[in-house]
Coordinates of C-alpha atoms in Angstrom, one line a residue:
M1 CA 10.5 -21.3 -12.8
D2 CA 11.4 -20.2 -9.3
K3 CA 10.5 -16.6 -9.9
I4 CA 7.2 -17.2 -11.6
F5 CA 6.2 -19.8 -9.0
F6 CA 6.5 -17.3 -6.2
I7 CA 4.9 -14.6 -8.4
G8 CA 1.9 -16.9 -8.9
I9 CA 1.6 -17.5 -5.1
I10 CA 1.8 -13.7 -4.5
I11 CA -0.9 -13.0 -7.1
G12 CA -3.1 -15.7 -5.6
I13 CA -2.8 -14.3 -2.1
L14 CA -3.5 -10.8 -3.4
S15 CA -6.7 -12.1 -5.0
R16 CA -7.8 -13.5 -1.7
L17 CA -7.1 -10.2 0.1
I18 CA -9.2 -8.5 -2.5
M19 CA -12.0 -10.9 -1.8
L20 CA -11.5 -10.5 1.9
H21 CA -12.4 -6.8 1.6
L22 CA -15.5 -7.8 -0.2
D23 CA -16.4 -10.4 2.5
Q24 CA -16.1 -7.8 5.2
K25 CA -18.3 -5.4 3.3
Q26 CA -21.1 -8.0 2.6
Y27 CA -20.8 -10.1 5.8
P28 CA -20.0 -7.6 8.6
T29 CA -18.9 -9.1 12.0
E30 CA -18.4 -12.5 10.4
P31 CA -15.4 -13.8 12.2
N32 CA -12.5 -13.7 9.7
I33 CA -9.1 -14.7 11.1
L34 CA -6.6 -13.1 8.9
L35 CA -3.8 -15.7 9.5
S36 CA -6.0 -18.7 8.6
Q37 CA -7.2 -16.8 5.5
L38 CA -3.6 -16.2 4.4
V39 CA -2.6 -19.8 5.0
L40 CA -5.4 -21.2 3.0
A41 CA -4.7 -18.6 0.2
F42 CA -1.0 -19.7 0.2
V43 CA -1.9 -23.4 -0.1
A44 CA -4.4 -22.8 -2.9
S45 CA -2.1 -20.4 -4.7
A46 CA 0.8 -22.9 -4.5
L47 CA -1.4 -25.6 -6.0
G48 CA -2.4 -23.4 -8.8
S49 CA 1.2 -22.4 -9.5
L50 CA 2.4 -26.0 -9.6
L51 CA -0.3 -27.2 -11.8
V52 CA 1.1 -25.6 -15.0
P53 CA 4.6 -27.1 -14.8
A54 CA 3.0 -30.4 -13.9
L55 CA 1.0 -30.3 -17.1
I56 CA 4.0 -29.3 -19.1
E57 CA 6.0 -32.2 -17.8
R58 CA 3.0 -34.4 -18.3
S59 CA 3.0 -35.4 -14.6
Y60 CA -0.7 -36.1 -14.6
T61 CA -0.6 -37.9 -11.3
S62 CA 0.3 -34.7 -9.5
I63 CA -3.1 -33.3 -10.6
T64 CA -4.7 -35.6 -8.2
F65 CA -3.6 -33.2 -5.5
L66 CA -6.4 -30.9 -6.7
S67 CA -9.0 -33.4 -5.7
L68 CA -7.4 -33.5 -2.2
A69 CA -7.4 -29.8 -2.1
A70 CA -11.0 -29.6 -3.1
Q71 CA -11.9 -32.1 -0.4
Q72 CA -9.9 -30.0 2.2
F73 CA -11.7 -26.8 1.1
R74 CA -15.1 -28.5 1.5
Q75 CA -14.0 -29.5 5.0
V76 CA -13.1 -25.8 5.7
R77 CA -16.6 -24.9 4.6
D78 CA -18.1 -27.4 7.0
N79 CA -15.9 -26.1 9.8
R80 CA -17.0 -22.5 9.1
R81 CA -20.7 -23.6 9.1
D82 CA -20.2 -25.4 12.4
T83 CA -18.5 -22.4 14.0
L84 CA -21.2 -20.0 13.0
Q85 CA -24.0 -22.4 14.1
N86 CA -22.3 -22.8 17.5
L87 CA -22.3 -19.0 17.9
E88 CA -26.1 -18.7 17.3
D89 CA -27.0 -19.4 20.9
V90 CA -25.0 -16.4 22.1
Q91 CA -26.4 -14.0 19.6
L92 CA -29.1 -11.5 20.5
I93 CA -30.1 -11.7 16.8
Q94 CA -29.4 -14.9 15.0
R95 CA -28.0 -15.1 11.5
G96 CA -30.3 -18.0 10.5
N97 CA -29.3 -21.3 8.8
A98 CA -29.7 -19.8 5.3
F99 CA -27.3 -16.9 6.0
I100 CA -24.8 -19.3 7.6
E101 CA -24.9 -21.6 4.6
E102 CA -24.3 -18.7 2.3
I103 CA -21.3 -17.5 4.3
A104 CA -19.8 -21.1 4.4
R105 CA -20.3 -21.5 0.7
T106 CA -18.7 -18.2 -0.1
Y107 CA -15.8 -19.0 2.2
E108 CA -15.1 -22.2 0.1
V109 CA -15.4 -20.5 -3.3
R110 CA -12.8 -17.8 -2.3
S111 CA -10.1 -20.6 -2.0
Y112 CA -10.8 -21.6 -5.6
T113 CA -10.2 -18.1 -6.8
C114 CA -6.7 -18.3 -5.5
I115 CA -6.1 -21.5 -7.6
V116 CA -7.5 -19.9 -10.7
T117 CA -5.6 -16.6 -10.5
S118 CA -2.2 -18.3 -9.7
F119 CA -2.8 -20.9 -12.5
L120 CA -3.6 -18.2 -15.0
T121 CA -0.6 -16.1 -14.0
V122 CA 1.9 -19.0 -14.4
G123 CA 0.2 -20.3 -17.5
I124 CA 0.4 -16.9 -19.3
Y125 CA 4.0 -16.6 -18.3
Y126 CA 4.9 -19.9 -20.0
I127 CA 2.8 -19.0 -23.1
I128 CA 4.5 -15.6 -23.5
S129 CA 8.0 -16.8 -22.8
S130 CA 7.8 -19.9 -25.0
E131 CA 5.6 -18.8 -27.9
F132 CA 6.4 -15.1 -28.2
K133 CA 10.1 -15.5 -27.0
L134 CA 9.8 -12.5 -24.7
G135 CA 12.3 -11.8 -21.9
D136 CA 11.8 -13.2 -18.4
T137 CA 11.1 -9.9 -16.8
T138 CA 8.7 -8.8 -19.5
S139 CA 6.8 -12.2 -19.3
I140 CA 6.6 -11.9 -15.5
I141 CA 5.2 -8.3 -15.7
I142 CA 2.6 -9.2 -18.3
S143 CA 1.5 -12.4 -16.5
S144 CA 1.2 -10.6 -13.2
I145 CA -0.9 -7.9 -14.7
C146 CA -3.2 -10.5 -16.2
G147 CA -3.5 -12.3 -12.9
L148 CA -4.5 -9.1 -11.1
V149 CA -7.0 -8.2 -13.8
L150 CA -8.5 -11.7 -13.4
A151 CA -8.7 -11.2 -9.6
F152 CA -10.7 -8.0 -10.0
I153 CA -12.9 -9.7 -12.7
L154 CA -13.7 -12.5 -10.3
K155 CA -14.4 -10.0 -7.5
K156 CA -16.9 -8.3 -9.8
L157 CA -18.5 -11.6 -10.8
L158 CA -18.7 -13.0 -7.3
T159 CA -20.2 -9.8 -5.8
R160 CA -23.7 -10.7 -4.8
Q161 CA -26.8 -8.5 -5.4
S162 CA -28.0 -6.7 -2.3
I163 CA -31.5 -5.7 -1.2
G164 CA -30.9 -2.2 -2.6
D165 CA -30.7 -3.7 -6.1
I166 CA -34.2 -5.1 -6.0
A167 CA -36.0 -2.9 -3.5
D168 CA -36.4 0.7 -2.3
V169 CA -36.1 1.3 1.4
V170 CA -38.0 4.3 2.9
P171 CA -38.8 5.5 6.4
A172 CA -42.2 4.5 8.0
K173 CA -43.9 5.9 11.0
I174 CA -44.4 3.7 14.1
S175 CA -47.7 4.1 16.0
F176 CA -50.1 2.1 18.1
V177 CA -53.8 1.4 17.5
D178 CA -56.2 -0.1 20.0
E179 CA -53.8 1.0 22.7
C180 CA -51.2 -1.8 22.2
I181 CA -51.3 -3.1 18.6
M182 CA -48.2 -1.8 16.6
Q183 CA -48.7 -0.1 13.3
I184 CA -45.9 0.7 10.8
G185 CA -47.0 3.0 8.1
E186 CA -50.4 1.8 6.9
L187 CA -49.9 -1.8 8.1
K188 CA -51.7 -2.6 11.3
G189 CA -51.2 -5.7 13.5
I190 CA -47.5 -6.0 13.4
T191 CA -47.4 -7.3 17.0
N192 CA -48.9 -6.8 20.4
I193 CA -46.8 -4.7 22.8
G194 CA -48.5 -5.1 26.2
L195 CA -46.3 -2.9 28.4
E196 CA -46.7 0.8 28.2
V197 CA -43.0 1.4 28.9
D198 CA -42.1 -0.7 25.9
R199 CA -44.5 1.2 23.7
E200 CA -43.0 4.5 24.8
K201 CA -39.6 3.1 24.0
Y202 CA -40.7 2.3 20.5
L203 CA -42.2 5.7 20.0
S204 CA -39.3 7.6 21.4
Q205 CA -36.3 5.6 20.2
G206 CA -37.7 3.3 17.5
L207 CA -37.3 3.5 13.8
G208 CA -39.6 2.0 11.1
I209 CA -38.8 1.2 7.5
E210 CA -40.7 -0.1 4.5
I211 CA -38.9 -2.3 1.9
I212 CA -40.7 -1.8 -1.4
P213 CA -39.9 -4.2 -4.3
K214 CA -38.7 -2.5 -7.4
D215 CA -40.7 -2.8 -10.7
K216 CA -43.6 -4.2 -8.7
S217 CA -42.2 -7.6 -9.5
Y218 CA -43.5 -10.8 -7.8
A219 CA -40.1 -12.3 -8.1
N220 CA -38.6 -9.5 -6.0
V221 CA -41.5 -9.8 -3.5
G222 CA -40.7 -13.5 -3.1
T223 CA -37.1 -12.9 -2.5
I224 CA -37.7 -10.3 0.2
Y225 CA -40.4 -12.4 1.8
D226 CA -38.2 -15.5 2.1
P227 CA -37.8 -16.4 5.8
G228 CA -34.0 -16.8 5.5
Q229 CA -33.7 -13.5 3.7
R230 CA -35.8 -11.7 6.2
Q231 CA -33.6 -13.1 9.0
A232 CA -30.5 -12.0 7.2
I233 CA -31.9 -8.5 6.9
I234 CA -32.6 -8.3 10.6
Y235 CA -29.1 -9.6 11.4
N236 CA -27.6 -7.1 9.1
I237 CA -29.4 -4.3 10.9
Y238 CA -28.2 -5.7 14.2
S239 CA -24.6 -6.1 13.1
R240 CA -24.3 -2.6 11.7
I241 CA -26.2 -0.3 14.0
G242 CA -27.1 -2.5 16.9
I243 CA -30.5 -3.3 18.5
L244 CA -31.4 -2.2 22.1
R245 CA -32.7 -5.3 23.7
E246 CA -31.8 -7.9 26.3
E247 CA -32.1 -11.6 25.8
D248 CA -35.3 -11.7 27.9
E249 CA -37.0 -8.8 26.0
P250 CA -39.0 -10.4 23.2
A251 CA -40.9 -7.2 22.6
F252 CA -37.9 -5.6 21.0
Y253 CA -37.1 -8.5 18.6
P254 CA -37.7 -7.2 15.1
L255 CA -40.6 -8.9 13.4
P256 CA -40.8 -8.3 9.6
R257 CA -44.4 -8.2 8.3
M258 CA -45.6 -8.2 4.7
N259 CA -48.1 -5.7 3.4
L260 CA -50.2 -7.7 1.0
N261 CA -51.5 -4.7 -0.8
N262 CA -48.2 -3.8 -2.4
G263 CA -45.8 -6.7 -1.4
S264 CA -43.6 -4.4 0.8
L265 CA -42.0 -5.6 4.0
M266 CA -42.4 -3.5 7.2
I267 CA -39.8 -3.6 10.0
A268 CA -39.6 -1.7 13.4
V269 CA -36.5 -1.7 15.4
V270 CA -35.1 0.1 18.5
P271 CA -31.5 0.7 17.3
V272 CA -28.4 1.6 19.4
D273 CA -27.6 4.3 16.8
K274 CA -30.8 6.1 16.0
D275 CA -30.0 7.2 12.5
I276 CA -32.6 6.5 9.8
N277 CA -30.0 6.8 7.0
K278 CA -27.7 4.3 8.6
L279 CA -30.7 1.9 9.1
I280 CA -31.6 2.3 5.4
D281 CA -28.0 1.7 4.3
A282 CA -27.9 -1.4 6.6
V283 CA -31.0 -2.9 4.9
K284 CA -29.9 -2.0 1.4
S285 CA -26.4 -3.6 1.9
C286 CA -27.8 -6.9 3.0
P287 CA -26.7 -9.6 0.4
I288 CA -29.4 -11.5 -1.4
L289 CA -29.2 -15.2 -0.5
S290 CA -29.0 -17.8 -3.2
S291 CA -31.7 -19.8 -1.4
A292 CA -34.1 -16.9 -1.6
K293 CA -33.8 -15.6 -5.1
G294 CA -34.4 -18.8 -7.1
K295 CA -37.9 -19.7 -5.9
N296 CA -40.0 -17.2 -7.9
V297 CA -38.3 -17.1 -11.3
S298 CA -41.6 -18.1 -13.0
L299 CA -43.2 -15.0 -11.6
K300 CA -40.6 -12.5 -12.9
N301 CA -42.9 -11.2 -15.6
Y302 CA -45.9 -10.7 -13.3
K303 CA -46.6 -7.4 -11.7
I304 CA -48.2 -6.7 -8.3
D305 CA -50.9 -4.3 -9.7
K306 CA -51.5 -6.3 -12.9
K307 CA -51.6 -10.1 -12.5
G308 CA -50.8 -12.0 -15.6
S309 CA -49.0 -9.1 -17.3
V310 CA -45.9 -9.9 -19.3

């Protein structure tokens, strides 16, 4: 019992570390404190490991600890949400409430993966050792492998779609018409840049991109056009390649604008690192928010150039 209990905890913690790598990839610069992550993973894994022997001994009252753990994890989610919202005022580019809620929800779910993987590891150990009468070492090895396999399966299942999965991102030229009206590609009227020095900065240091929905799907257009999703895209750009602006320079705040002709989204930025490939990668890697992708399901069979098509 002692060996498999600690093995279950180790597998649960490893599953959290696997998820932590995914979190850092999908949510860059999101403040992850490794110690707190490991402590939460330890608590969740210990609960999962103790659940199997409790069921075997028919100590059903001990299962009530799971409800207390779930309540604690929800509190952790609330604390993460409050922390990120308190940071919004000091950000040059805000994450937005939708992105913050997505991060907080993800943070809670990761704790449950520790419970599931440790529970499965210990459960398989008891099944193998009692039903198949295999040795202790063999049972531990097989159950550990199964736990790790489950951890990678959960990682695959919990990996969110990104903008690159539903849209193509291509460079777009920045120009000005009527002296001060910004134009990106073929779309005019992005914003009014009054100062000549600001216009020159856009022309010399700025980069423009066009996010074109794949398959000409209205559902993809709706996802990209969602206000929370657009804010998440801007923040992802800011967090990965930086944006050259001071707090009192509204002219350099990126303003996504939709091209109604093809449903694409146009964005102009003045990045710290002027590399169009890095900018495209930053946009493509932005995770799709749950609040953005469920609003246009009824339009998934409709195409931009052929309304009513199925």
